[in-house]
Tab-separated table of C-alpha atoms and ligand atoms in Angstrom:
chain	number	residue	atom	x	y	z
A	1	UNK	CA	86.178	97.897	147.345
A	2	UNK	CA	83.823	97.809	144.601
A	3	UNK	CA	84.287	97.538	141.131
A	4	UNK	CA	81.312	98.973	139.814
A	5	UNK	CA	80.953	101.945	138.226
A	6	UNK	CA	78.878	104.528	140.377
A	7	UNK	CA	78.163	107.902	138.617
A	8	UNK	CA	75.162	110.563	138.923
A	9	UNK	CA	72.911	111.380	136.980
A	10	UNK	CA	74.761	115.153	136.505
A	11	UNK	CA	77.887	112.995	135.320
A	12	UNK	CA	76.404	110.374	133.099
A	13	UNK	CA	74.387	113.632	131.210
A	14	UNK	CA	77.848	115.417	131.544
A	15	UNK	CA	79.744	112.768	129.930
A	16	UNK	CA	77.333	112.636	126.884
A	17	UNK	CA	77.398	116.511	126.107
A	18	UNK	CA	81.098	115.742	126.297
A	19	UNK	CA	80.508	113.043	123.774
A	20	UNK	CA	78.645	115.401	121.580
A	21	UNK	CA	74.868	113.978	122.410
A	22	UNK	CA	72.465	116.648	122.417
A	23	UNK	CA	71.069	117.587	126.284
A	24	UNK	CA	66.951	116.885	125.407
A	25	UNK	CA	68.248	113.351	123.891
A	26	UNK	CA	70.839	112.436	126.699
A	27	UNK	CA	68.212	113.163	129.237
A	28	UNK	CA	65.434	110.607	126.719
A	29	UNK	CA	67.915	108.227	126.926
A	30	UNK	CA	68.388	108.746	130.408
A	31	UNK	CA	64.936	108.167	131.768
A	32	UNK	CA	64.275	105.374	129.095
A	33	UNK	CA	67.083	103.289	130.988
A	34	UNK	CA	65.756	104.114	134.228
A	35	UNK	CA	61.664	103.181	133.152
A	36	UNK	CA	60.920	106.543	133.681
A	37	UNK	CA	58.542	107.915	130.915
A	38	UNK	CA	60.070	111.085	128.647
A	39	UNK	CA	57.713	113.797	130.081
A	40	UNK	CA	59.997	112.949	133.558
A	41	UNK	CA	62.728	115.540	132.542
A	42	UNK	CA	62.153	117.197	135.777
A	43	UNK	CA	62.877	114.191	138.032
A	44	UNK	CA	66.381	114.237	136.622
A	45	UNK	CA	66.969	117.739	137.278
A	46	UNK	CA	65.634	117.161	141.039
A	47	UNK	CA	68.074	113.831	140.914
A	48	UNK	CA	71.317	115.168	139.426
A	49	UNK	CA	73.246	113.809	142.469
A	50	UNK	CA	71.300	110.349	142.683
A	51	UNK	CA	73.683	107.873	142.190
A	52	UNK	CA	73.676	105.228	139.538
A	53	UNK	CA	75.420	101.927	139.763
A	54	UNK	CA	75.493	98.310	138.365
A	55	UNK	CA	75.683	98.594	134.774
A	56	UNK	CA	73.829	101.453	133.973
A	57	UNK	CA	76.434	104.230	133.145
A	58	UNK	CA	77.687	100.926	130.631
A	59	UNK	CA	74.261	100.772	129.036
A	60	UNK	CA	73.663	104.991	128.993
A	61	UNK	CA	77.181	105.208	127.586
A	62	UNK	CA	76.618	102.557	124.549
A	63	UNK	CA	73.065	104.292	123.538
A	64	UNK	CA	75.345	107.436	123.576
A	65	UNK	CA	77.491	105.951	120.935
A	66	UNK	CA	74.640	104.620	118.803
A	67	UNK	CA	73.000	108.590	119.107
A	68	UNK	CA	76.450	109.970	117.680
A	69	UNK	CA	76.894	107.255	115.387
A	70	UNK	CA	73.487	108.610	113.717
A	71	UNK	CA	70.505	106.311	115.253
A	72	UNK	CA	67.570	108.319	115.428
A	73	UNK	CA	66.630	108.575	119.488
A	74	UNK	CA	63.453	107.262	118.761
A	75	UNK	CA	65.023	103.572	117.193
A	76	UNK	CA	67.277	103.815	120.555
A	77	UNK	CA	63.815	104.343	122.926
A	78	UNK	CA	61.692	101.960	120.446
A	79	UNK	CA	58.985	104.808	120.856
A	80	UNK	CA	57.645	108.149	118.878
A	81	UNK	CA	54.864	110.066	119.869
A	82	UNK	CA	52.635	111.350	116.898
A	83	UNK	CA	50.128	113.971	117.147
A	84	UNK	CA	49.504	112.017	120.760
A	85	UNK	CA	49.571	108.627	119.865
A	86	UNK	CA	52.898	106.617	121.798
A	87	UNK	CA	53.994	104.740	118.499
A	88	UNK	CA	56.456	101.871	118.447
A	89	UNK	CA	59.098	102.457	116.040
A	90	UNK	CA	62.231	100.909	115.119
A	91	UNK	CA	64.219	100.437	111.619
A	92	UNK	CA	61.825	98.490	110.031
A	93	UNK	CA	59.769	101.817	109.141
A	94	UNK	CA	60.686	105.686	108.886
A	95	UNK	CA	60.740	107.369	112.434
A	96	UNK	CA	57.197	109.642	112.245
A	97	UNK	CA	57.886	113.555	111.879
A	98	UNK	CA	56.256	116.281	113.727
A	99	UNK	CA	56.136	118.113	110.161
A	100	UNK	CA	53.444	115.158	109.562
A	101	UNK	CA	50.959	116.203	112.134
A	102	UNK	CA	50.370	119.244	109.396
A	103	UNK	CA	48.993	116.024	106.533
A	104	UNK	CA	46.868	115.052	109.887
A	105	UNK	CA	45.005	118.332	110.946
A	106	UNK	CA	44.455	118.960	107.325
A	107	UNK	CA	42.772	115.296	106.457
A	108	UNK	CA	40.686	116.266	109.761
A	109	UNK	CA	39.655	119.037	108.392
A	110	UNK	CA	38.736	117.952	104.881
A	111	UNK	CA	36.587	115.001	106.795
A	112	UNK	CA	34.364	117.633	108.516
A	113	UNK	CA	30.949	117.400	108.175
A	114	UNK	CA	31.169	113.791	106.250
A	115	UNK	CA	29.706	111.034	108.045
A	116	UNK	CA	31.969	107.702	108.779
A	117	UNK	CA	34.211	108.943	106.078
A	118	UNK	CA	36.315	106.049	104.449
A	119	UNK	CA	40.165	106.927	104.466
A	120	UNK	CA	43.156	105.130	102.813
A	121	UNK	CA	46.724	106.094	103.914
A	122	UNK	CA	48.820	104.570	101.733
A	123	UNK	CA	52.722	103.882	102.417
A	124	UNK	CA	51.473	103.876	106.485
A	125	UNK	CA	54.855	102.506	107.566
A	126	UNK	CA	54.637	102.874	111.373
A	127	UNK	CA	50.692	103.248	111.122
A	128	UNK	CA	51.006	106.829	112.201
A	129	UNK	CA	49.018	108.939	110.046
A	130	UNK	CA	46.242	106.036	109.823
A	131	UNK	CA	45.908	105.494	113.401
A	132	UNK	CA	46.028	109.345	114.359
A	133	UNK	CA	43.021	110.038	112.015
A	134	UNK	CA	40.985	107.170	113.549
A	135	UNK	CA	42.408	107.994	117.331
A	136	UNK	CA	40.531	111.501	116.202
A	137	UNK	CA	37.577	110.419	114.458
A	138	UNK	CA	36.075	106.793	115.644
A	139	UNK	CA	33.893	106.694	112.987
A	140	UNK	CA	36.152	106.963	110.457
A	141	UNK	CA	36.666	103.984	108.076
A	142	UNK	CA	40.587	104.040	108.131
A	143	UNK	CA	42.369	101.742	105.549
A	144	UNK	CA	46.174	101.700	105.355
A	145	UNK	CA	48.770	100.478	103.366
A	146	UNK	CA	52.038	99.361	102.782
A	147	UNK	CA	54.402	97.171	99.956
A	148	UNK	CA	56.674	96.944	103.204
A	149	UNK	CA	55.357	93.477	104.934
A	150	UNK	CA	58.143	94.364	107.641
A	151	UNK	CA	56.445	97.923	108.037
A	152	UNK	CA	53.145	96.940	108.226
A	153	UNK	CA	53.794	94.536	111.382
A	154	UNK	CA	54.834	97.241	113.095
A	155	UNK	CA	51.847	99.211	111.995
A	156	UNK	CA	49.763	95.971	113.043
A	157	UNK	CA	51.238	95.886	116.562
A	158	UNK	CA	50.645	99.840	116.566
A	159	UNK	CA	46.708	99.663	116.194
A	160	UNK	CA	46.646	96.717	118.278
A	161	UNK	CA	48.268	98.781	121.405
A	162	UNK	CA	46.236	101.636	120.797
A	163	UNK	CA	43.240	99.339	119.962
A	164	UNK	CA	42.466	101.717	116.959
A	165	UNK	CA	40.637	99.243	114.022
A	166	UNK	CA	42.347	100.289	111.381
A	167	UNK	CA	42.035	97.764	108.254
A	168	UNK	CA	45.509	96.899	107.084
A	169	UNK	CA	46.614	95.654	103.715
A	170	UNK	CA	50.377	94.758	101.930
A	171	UNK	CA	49.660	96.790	98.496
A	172	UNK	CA	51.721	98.854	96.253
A	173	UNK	CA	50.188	102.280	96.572
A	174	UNK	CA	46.570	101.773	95.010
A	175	UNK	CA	46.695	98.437	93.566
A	176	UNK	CA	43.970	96.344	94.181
A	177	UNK	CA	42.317	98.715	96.480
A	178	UNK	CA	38.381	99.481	96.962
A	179	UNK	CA	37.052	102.718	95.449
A	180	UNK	CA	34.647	105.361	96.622
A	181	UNK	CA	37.584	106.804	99.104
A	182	UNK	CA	36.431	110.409	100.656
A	183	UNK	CA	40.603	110.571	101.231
A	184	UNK	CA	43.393	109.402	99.608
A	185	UNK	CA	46.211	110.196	101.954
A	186	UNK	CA	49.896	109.674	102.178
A	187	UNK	CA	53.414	110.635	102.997
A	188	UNK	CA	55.269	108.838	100.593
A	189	UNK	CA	59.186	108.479	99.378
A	190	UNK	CA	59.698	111.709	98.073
A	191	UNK	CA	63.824	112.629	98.438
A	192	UNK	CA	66.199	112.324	95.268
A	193	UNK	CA	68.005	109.241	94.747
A	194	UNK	CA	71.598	111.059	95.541
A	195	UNK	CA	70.430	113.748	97.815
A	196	UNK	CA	73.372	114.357	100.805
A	197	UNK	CA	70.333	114.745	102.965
A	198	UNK	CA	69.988	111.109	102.763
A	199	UNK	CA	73.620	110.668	104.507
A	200	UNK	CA	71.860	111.971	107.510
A	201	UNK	CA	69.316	109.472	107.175
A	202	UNK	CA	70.751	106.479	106.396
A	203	UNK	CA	69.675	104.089	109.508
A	204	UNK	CA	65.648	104.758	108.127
A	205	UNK	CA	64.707	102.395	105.215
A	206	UNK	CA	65.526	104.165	101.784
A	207	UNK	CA	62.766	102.073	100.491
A	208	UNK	CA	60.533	105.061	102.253
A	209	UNK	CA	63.113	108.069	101.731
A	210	UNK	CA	63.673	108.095	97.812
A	211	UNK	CA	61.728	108.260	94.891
A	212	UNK	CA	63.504	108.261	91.159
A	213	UNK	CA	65.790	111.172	90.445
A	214	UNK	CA	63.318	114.092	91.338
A	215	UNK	CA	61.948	112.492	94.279
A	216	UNK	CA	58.112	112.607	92.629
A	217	UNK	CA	58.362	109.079	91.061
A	218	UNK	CA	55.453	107.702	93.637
A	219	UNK	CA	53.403	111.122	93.791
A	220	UNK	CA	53.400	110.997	89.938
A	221	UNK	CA	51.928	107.695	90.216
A	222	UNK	CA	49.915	108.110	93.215
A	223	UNK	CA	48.220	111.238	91.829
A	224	UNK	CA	47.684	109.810	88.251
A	225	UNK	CA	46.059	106.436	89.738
A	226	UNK	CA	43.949	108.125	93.458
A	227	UNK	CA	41.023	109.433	90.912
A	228	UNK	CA	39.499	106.270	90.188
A	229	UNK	CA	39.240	105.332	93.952
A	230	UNK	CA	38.275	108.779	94.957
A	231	UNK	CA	33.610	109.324	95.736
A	232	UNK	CA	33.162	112.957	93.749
A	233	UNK	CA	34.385	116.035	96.035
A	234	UNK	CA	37.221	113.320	97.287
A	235	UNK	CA	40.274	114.387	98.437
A	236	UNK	CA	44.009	113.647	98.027
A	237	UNK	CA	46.312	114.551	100.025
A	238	UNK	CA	50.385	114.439	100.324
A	239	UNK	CA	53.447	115.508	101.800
A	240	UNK	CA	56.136	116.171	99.883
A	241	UNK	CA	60.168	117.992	100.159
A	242	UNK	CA	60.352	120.976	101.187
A	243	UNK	CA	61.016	122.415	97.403
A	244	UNK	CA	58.427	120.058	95.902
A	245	UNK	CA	54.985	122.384	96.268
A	246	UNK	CA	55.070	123.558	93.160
A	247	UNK	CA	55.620	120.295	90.925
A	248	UNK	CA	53.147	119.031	93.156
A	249	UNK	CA	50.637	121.534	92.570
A	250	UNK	CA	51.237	121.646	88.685
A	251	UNK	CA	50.757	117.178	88.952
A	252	UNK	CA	47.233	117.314	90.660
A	253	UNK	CA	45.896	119.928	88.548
A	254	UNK	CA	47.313	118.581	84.859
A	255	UNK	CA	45.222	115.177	86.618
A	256	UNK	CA	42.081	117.506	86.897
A	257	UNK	CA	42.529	117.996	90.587
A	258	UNK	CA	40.337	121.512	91.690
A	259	UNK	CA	40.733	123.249	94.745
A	260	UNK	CA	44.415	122.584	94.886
A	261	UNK	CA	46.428	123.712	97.563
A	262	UNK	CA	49.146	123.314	99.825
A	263	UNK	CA	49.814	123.876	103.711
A	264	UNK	CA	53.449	124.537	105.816
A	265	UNK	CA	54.879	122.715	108.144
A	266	UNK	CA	55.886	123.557	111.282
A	267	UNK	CA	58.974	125.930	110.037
A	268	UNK	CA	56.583	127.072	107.585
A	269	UNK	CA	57.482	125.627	104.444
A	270	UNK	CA	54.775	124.454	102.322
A	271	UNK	CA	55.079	120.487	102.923
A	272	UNK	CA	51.569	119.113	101.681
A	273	UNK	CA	49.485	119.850	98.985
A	274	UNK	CA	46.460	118.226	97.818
A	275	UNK	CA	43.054	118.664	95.666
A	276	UNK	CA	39.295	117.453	95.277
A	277	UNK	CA	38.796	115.126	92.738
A	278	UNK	CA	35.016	116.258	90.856
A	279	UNK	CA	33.923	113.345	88.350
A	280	UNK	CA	30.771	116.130	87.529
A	281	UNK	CA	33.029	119.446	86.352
B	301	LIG	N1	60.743	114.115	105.891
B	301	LIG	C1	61.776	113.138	105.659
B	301	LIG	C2	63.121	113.832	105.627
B	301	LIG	O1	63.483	114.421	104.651
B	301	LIG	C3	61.525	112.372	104.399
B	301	LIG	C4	60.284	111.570	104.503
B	301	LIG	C5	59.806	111.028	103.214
B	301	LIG	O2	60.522	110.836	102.235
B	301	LIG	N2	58.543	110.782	103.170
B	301	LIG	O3	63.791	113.842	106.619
Protein backbone atom coordinates (compact mmCIF):
# COMPACT_ATOMS: atom_id res chain seq x y z
CA UNK A 1 0.00 0.00 0.00
CA UNK A 2 1.07 3.40 -0.59
CA UNK A 3 1.91 6.00 1.61
CA UNK A 4 1.37 8.92 -0.35
CA UNK A 5 -1.12 11.21 -0.04
CA UNK A 6 -3.61 11.10 -3.10
CA UNK A 7 -6.38 13.81 -3.04
CA UNK A 8 -8.41 15.70 -5.95
CA UNK A 9 -8.38 18.63 -6.93
CA UNK A 10 -12.28 19.13 -5.36
CA UNK A 11 -10.58 18.04 -1.93
CA UNK A 12 -7.35 19.92 -1.87
CA UNK A 13 -9.72 23.33 -2.85
CA UNK A 14 -12.18 21.86 -0.19
CA UNK A 15 -9.69 21.59 2.45
CA UNK A 16 -8.50 25.26 1.96
CA UNK A 17 -12.09 26.90 2.15
CA UNK A 18 -12.11 24.76 5.27
CA UNK A 19 -8.91 26.43 6.25
CA UNK A 20 -10.39 29.79 5.63
CA UNK A 21 -8.45 30.54 2.07
CA UNK A 22 -10.55 32.40 -0.17
CA UNK A 23 -11.93 30.09 -3.42
CA UNK A 24 -10.28 32.62 -6.44
CA UNK A 25 -6.84 32.33 -4.30
CA UNK A 26 -7.01 28.49 -3.47
CA UNK A 27 -7.69 27.83 -7.08
CA UNK A 28 -4.20 30.60 -7.97
CA UNK A 29 -2.44 28.60 -5.80
CA UNK A 30 -3.70 25.60 -7.22
CA UNK A 31 -2.73 25.97 -10.83
CA UNK A 32 0.60 27.78 -9.82
CA UNK A 33 1.69 24.30 -8.26
CA UNK A 34 0.53 22.45 -11.12
CA UNK A 35 2.43 25.07 -13.99
CA UNK A 36 -0.76 25.88 -15.13
CA UNK A 37 -1.08 29.70 -15.83
CA UNK A 38 -3.99 31.70 -13.58
CA UNK A 39 -6.42 32.36 -16.52
CA UNK A 40 -6.72 28.13 -16.30
CA UNK A 41 -9.54 28.35 -13.63
CA UNK A 42 -11.65 26.36 -15.90
CA UNK A 43 -9.34 23.33 -16.24
CA UNK A 44 -9.79 22.83 -12.52
CA UNK A 45 -13.40 22.93 -12.60
CA UNK A 46 -13.31 20.28 -15.64
CA UNK A 47 -10.56 18.32 -13.26
CA UNK A 48 -12.19 18.36 -9.81
CA UNK A 49 -11.84 14.53 -9.64
CA UNK A 50 -8.18 14.37 -11.17
CA UNK A 51 -6.17 12.97 -8.71
CA UNK A 52 -3.11 14.49 -7.16
CA UNK A 53 -0.32 12.59 -5.56
CA UNK A 54 3.42 12.76 -4.53
CA UNK A 55 3.80 15.74 -2.53
CA UNK A 56 1.57 18.06 -3.90
CA UNK A 57 -1.45 18.23 -1.45
CA UNK A 58 1.97 18.85 1.15
CA UNK A 59 3.09 21.80 -0.94
CA UNK A 60 -0.84 23.24 -1.73
CA UNK A 61 -1.47 22.78 1.99
CA UNK A 62 1.78 24.88 3.26
CA UNK A 63 1.00 27.90 0.62
CA UNK A 64 -2.48 27.60 2.33
CA UNK A 65 -0.96 28.38 5.63
CA UNK A 66 1.29 31.18 4.39
CA UNK A 67 -2.27 32.77 2.55
CA UNK A 68 -3.99 32.66 6.14
CA UNK A 69 -1.02 33.64 7.89
CA UNK A 70 -1.34 37.04 5.74
CA UNK A 71 1.15 36.58 2.57
CA UNK A 72 -0.24 38.39 -0.17
CA UNK A 73 -1.09 35.52 -3.08
CA UNK A 74 0.94 37.31 -5.33
CA UNK A 75 4.48 36.88 -2.93
CA UNK A 76 3.16 33.05 -2.75
CA UNK A 77 2.87 32.88 -6.97
CA UNK A 78 6.05 35.34 -7.34
CA UNK A 79 3.76 37.06 -10.06
CA UNK A 80 1.19 40.25 -10.41
CA UNK A 81 -0.30 41.27 -13.43
CA UNK A 82 -0.53 45.16 -13.90
CA UNK A 83 -2.61 46.86 -16.35
CA UNK A 84 -1.31 43.63 -18.61
CA UNK A 85 2.11 43.44 -17.85
CA UNK A 86 3.02 39.69 -15.87
CA UNK A 87 5.25 41.42 -13.10
CA UNK A 88 7.54 39.51 -10.77
CA UNK A 89 6.93 40.41 -7.32
CA UNK A 90 7.99 39.25 -4.06
CA UNK A 91 8.73 41.09 -0.52
CA UNK A 92 11.37 43.06 -1.61
CA UNK A 93 8.75 45.67 -3.14
CA UNK A 94 4.90 46.47 -2.50
CA UNK A 95 2.58 43.93 -4.40
CA UNK A 96 1.12 46.40 -7.48
CA UNK A 97 -2.70 47.41 -6.98
CA UNK A 98 -5.37 47.37 -9.51
CA UNK A 99 -6.42 50.89 -7.90
CA UNK A 100 -2.93 51.91 -9.69
CA UNK A 101 -3.95 51.24 -13.21
CA UNK A 102 -6.23 54.61 -12.51
CA UNK A 103 -2.32 56.81 -11.99
CA UNK A 104 -1.62 54.78 -15.47
CA UNK A 105 -4.61 55.66 -17.83
CA UNK A 106 -4.41 59.12 -16.48
CA UNK A 107 -0.39 59.68 -17.21
CA UNK A 108 -1.55 58.19 -20.77
CA UNK A 109 -3.75 60.56 -21.13
CA UNK A 110 -1.85 63.65 -20.03
CA UNK A 111 1.03 62.31 -22.65
CA UNK A 112 -1.40 62.64 -25.62
CA UNK A 113 -0.44 64.51 -28.35
CA UNK A 114 3.36 65.05 -26.91
CA UNK A 115 5.95 63.53 -28.90
CA UNK A 116 8.57 60.94 -27.11
CA UNK A 117 7.46 62.44 -23.89
CA UNK A 118 10.15 62.02 -21.05
CA UNK A 119 8.55 60.38 -17.83
CA UNK A 120 10.02 59.84 -14.30
CA UNK A 121 8.18 57.46 -11.89
CA UNK A 122 9.66 57.87 -8.87
CA UNK A 123 9.43 55.23 -5.84
CA UNK A 124 8.89 52.44 -9.00
CA UNK A 125 9.34 49.54 -6.58
CA UNK A 126 8.30 46.56 -8.75
CA UNK A 127 8.75 48.77 -12.02
CA UNK A 128 5.04 48.67 -12.55
CA UNK A 129 3.81 51.99 -13.29
CA UNK A 130 7.19 52.74 -15.34
CA UNK A 131 7.09 49.77 -17.43
CA UNK A 132 3.17 49.94 -18.09
CA UNK A 133 3.55 53.53 -19.50
CA UNK A 134 6.40 52.47 -21.83
CA UNK A 135 4.60 48.84 -22.62
CA UNK A 136 1.82 51.62 -23.89
CA UNK A 137 3.77 54.21 -25.44
CA UNK A 138 7.32 52.99 -27.08
CA UNK A 139 8.35 56.23 -27.57
CA UNK A 140 8.14 57.33 -24.35
CA UNK A 141 11.37 58.28 -22.48
CA UNK A 142 10.54 56.35 -19.16
CA UNK A 143 12.90 57.04 -16.15
CA UNK A 144 12.24 55.36 -12.80
CA UNK A 145 13.29 55.44 -9.47
CA UNK A 146 13.84 54.06 -6.30
CA UNK A 147 16.03 54.70 -2.67
CA UNK A 148 15.18 50.83 -2.39
CA UNK A 149 18.44 49.10 -4.16
CA UNK A 150 16.52 45.73 -3.24
CA UNK A 151 13.35 47.16 -5.14
CA UNK A 152 14.90 48.34 -7.99
CA UNK A 153 16.48 44.75 -8.89
CA UNK A 154 13.34 43.54 -9.08
CA UNK A 155 12.24 46.42 -11.20
CA UNK A 156 15.56 45.69 -13.29
CA UNK A 157 14.68 42.02 -13.84
CA UNK A 158 10.99 43.35 -14.62
CA UNK A 159 12.00 45.51 -17.78
CA UNK A 160 14.44 43.02 -18.71
CA UNK A 161 11.54 40.17 -19.08
CA UNK A 162 9.30 42.42 -20.70
CA UNK A 163 12.26 43.95 -22.67
CA UNK A 164 10.70 47.46 -21.94
CA UNK A 165 14.00 50.14 -21.82
CA UNK A 166 13.18 51.80 -19.07
CA UNK A 167 16.27 53.89 -17.55
CA UNK A 168 16.65 52.96 -13.92
CA UNK A 169 18.28 54.91 -11.16
CA UNK A 170 18.75 54.35 -6.96
CA UNK A 171 17.60 58.10 -5.94
CA UNK A 172 15.65 59.53 -3.17
CA UNK A 173 12.59 60.91 -4.88
CA UNK A 174 14.09 63.82 -7.13
CA UNK A 175 17.55 64.08 -6.05
CA UNK A 176 19.97 64.33 -8.55
CA UNK A 177 17.57 63.84 -11.31
CA UNK A 178 17.51 65.53 -14.97
CA UNK A 179 14.94 68.30 -15.55
CA UNK A 180 12.64 69.18 -18.40
CA UNK A 181 10.21 66.07 -17.27
CA UNK A 182 6.66 66.29 -19.30
CA UNK A 183 5.59 63.84 -16.05
CA UNK A 184 6.48 63.54 -12.74
CA UNK A 185 4.71 60.43 -11.60
CA UNK A 186 4.46 58.33 -8.53
CA UNK A 187 2.69 56.20 -6.02
CA UNK A 188 4.52 56.84 -3.07
CA UNK A 189 4.34 55.87 0.93
CA UNK A 190 1.38 57.57 1.81
CA UNK A 191 -0.38 55.52 5.08
CA UNK A 192 0.07 56.94 8.77
CA UNK A 193 2.78 55.69 10.79
CA UNK A 194 0.18 53.78 13.33
CA UNK A 195 -2.62 53.15 10.97
CA UNK A 196 -4.35 49.40 11.90
CA UNK A 197 -4.55 49.16 8.17
CA UNK A 198 -0.95 48.53 8.23
CA UNK A 199 -1.57 45.21 10.46
CA UNK A 200 -3.06 43.90 7.32
CA UNK A 201 -0.10 44.74 5.49
CA UNK A 202 2.65 43.91 7.33
CA UNK A 203 4.56 41.19 4.97
CA UNK A 204 4.97 44.46 2.20
CA UNK A 205 7.99 46.72 3.06
CA UNK A 206 6.79 49.66 5.40
CA UNK A 207 9.59 51.52 3.86
CA UNK A 208 6.81 51.92 0.83
CA UNK A 209 3.51 51.91 3.10
CA UNK A 210 4.14 54.91 5.59
CA UNK A 211 4.92 58.33 5.43
CA UNK A 212 5.29 60.60 8.87
CA UNK A 213 2.19 60.86 10.98
CA UNK A 214 -0.31 62.08 8.21
CA UNK A 215 0.92 59.86 5.64
CA UNK A 216 1.88 63.12 3.20
CA UNK A 217 5.53 63.37 4.47
CA UNK A 218 6.92 62.26 0.75
CA UNK A 219 4.00 64.03 -1.32
CA UNK A 220 4.86 67.21 0.67
CA UNK A 221 8.27 66.81 -0.50
CA UNK A 222 7.69 65.39 -3.79
CA UNK A 223 5.28 68.19 -4.74
CA UNK A 224 7.44 71.06 -3.26
CA UNK A 225 10.72 69.71 -5.18
CA UNK A 226 8.79 68.07 -9.01
CA UNK A 227 8.59 71.95 -10.29
CA UNK A 228 12.07 72.45 -11.00
CA UNK A 229 12.29 69.19 -13.10
CA UNK A 230 8.97 69.73 -14.68
CA UNK A 231 9.21 71.47 -19.10
CA UNK A 232 6.18 74.31 -18.71
CA UNK A 233 2.54 72.63 -19.06
CA UNK A 234 4.36 69.49 -17.09
CA UNK A 235 2.52 67.34 -15.15
CA UNK A 236 2.58 65.69 -11.70
CA UNK A 237 0.88 63.15 -10.82
CA UNK A 238 0.14 60.91 -7.49
CA UNK A 239 -1.77 58.48 -5.71
CA UNK A 240 -2.56 58.96 -2.47
CA UNK A 241 -5.15 57.27 0.70
CA UNK A 242 -8.26 57.11 0.12
CA UNK A 243 -9.04 60.33 2.54
CA UNK A 244 -5.98 62.21 1.27
CA UNK A 245 -7.62 64.18 -2.02
CA UNK A 246 -8.16 67.05 -0.43
CA UNK A 247 -4.70 67.78 1.42
CA UNK A 248 -3.43 66.78 -1.76
CA UNK A 249 -5.24 69.14 -3.77
CA UNK A 250 -4.71 72.13 -1.27
CA UNK A 251 -0.38 70.95 -1.50
CA UNK A 252 -0.15 71.26 -5.40
CA UNK A 253 -2.00 74.36 -5.64
CA UNK A 254 -0.26 76.40 -2.43
CA UNK A 255 3.08 75.04 -4.89
CA UNK A 256 1.39 76.93 -7.88
CA UNK A 257 0.12 73.77 -9.43
CA UNK A 258 -3.04 74.84 -12.12
CA UNK A 259 -5.38 72.56 -13.47
CA UNK A 260 -5.48 70.49 -10.35
CA UNK A 261 -7.48 67.58 -10.09
CA UNK A 262 -8.06 64.27 -8.91
CA UNK A 263 -9.48 60.86 -10.38
CA UNK A 264 -11.23 57.52 -8.41
CA UNK A 265 -10.21 54.41 -8.26
CA UNK A 266 -11.82 51.52 -9.07
CA UNK A 267 -14.46 51.70 -5.96
CA UNK A 268 -14.62 55.21 -6.82
CA UNK A 269 -12.80 57.01 -4.33
CA UNK A 270 -10.74 59.78 -5.47
CA UNK A 271 -7.10 58.08 -5.24
CA UNK A 272 -4.85 60.44 -7.51
CA UNK A 273 -4.63 63.89 -7.95
CA UNK A 274 -2.26 65.90 -9.82
CA UNK A 275 -1.60 69.45 -11.65
CA UNK A 276 0.37 71.27 -14.57
CA UNK A 277 3.20 73.01 -13.53
CA UNK A 278 3.21 76.71 -15.87
CA UNK A 279 6.70 78.55 -15.31
CA UNK A 280 4.80 81.50 -17.77
CA UNK A 281 1.40 82.27 -15.46
N1 LIG B 1 -2.64 51.18 -1.49
C1 LIG B 1 -1.86 50.61 -0.42
C2 LIG B 1 -2.78 50.18 0.70
O1 LIG B 1 -3.23 50.97 1.47
C3 LIG B 1 -0.83 51.58 0.07
C4 LIG B 1 0.16 51.88 -0.99
C5 LIG B 1 1.02 53.05 -0.70
O2 LIG B 1 1.26 53.47 0.43
N2 LIG B 1 1.52 53.63 -1.74
O3 LIG B 1 -3.12 49.03 0.76
Amino acid sequence: MSTMTTMTVAQLLAAAAAQGVERLDAQLLLLHLLGRPSGDRAWLLAHDSDALDDDLPARFAQLCSRRIAGEPVAYLLGEKEFHGLGLQVDARVLVPRPDTETLVDWALDCMQGRVAPAVIDLGTGSGAIALAIRHARADARVTAVDRSADALAVARINAQRLKLDVRFAEADWLAGADTGFDLIVSNPPYVAAGDPHLAALQHEPLGALVSGPDGLDDIRCIVDRAPAHLVDGGWLLLEHGWDQAEAVRTLLAARGFVQVQSRDDLAGIARCSGGIWRTVK
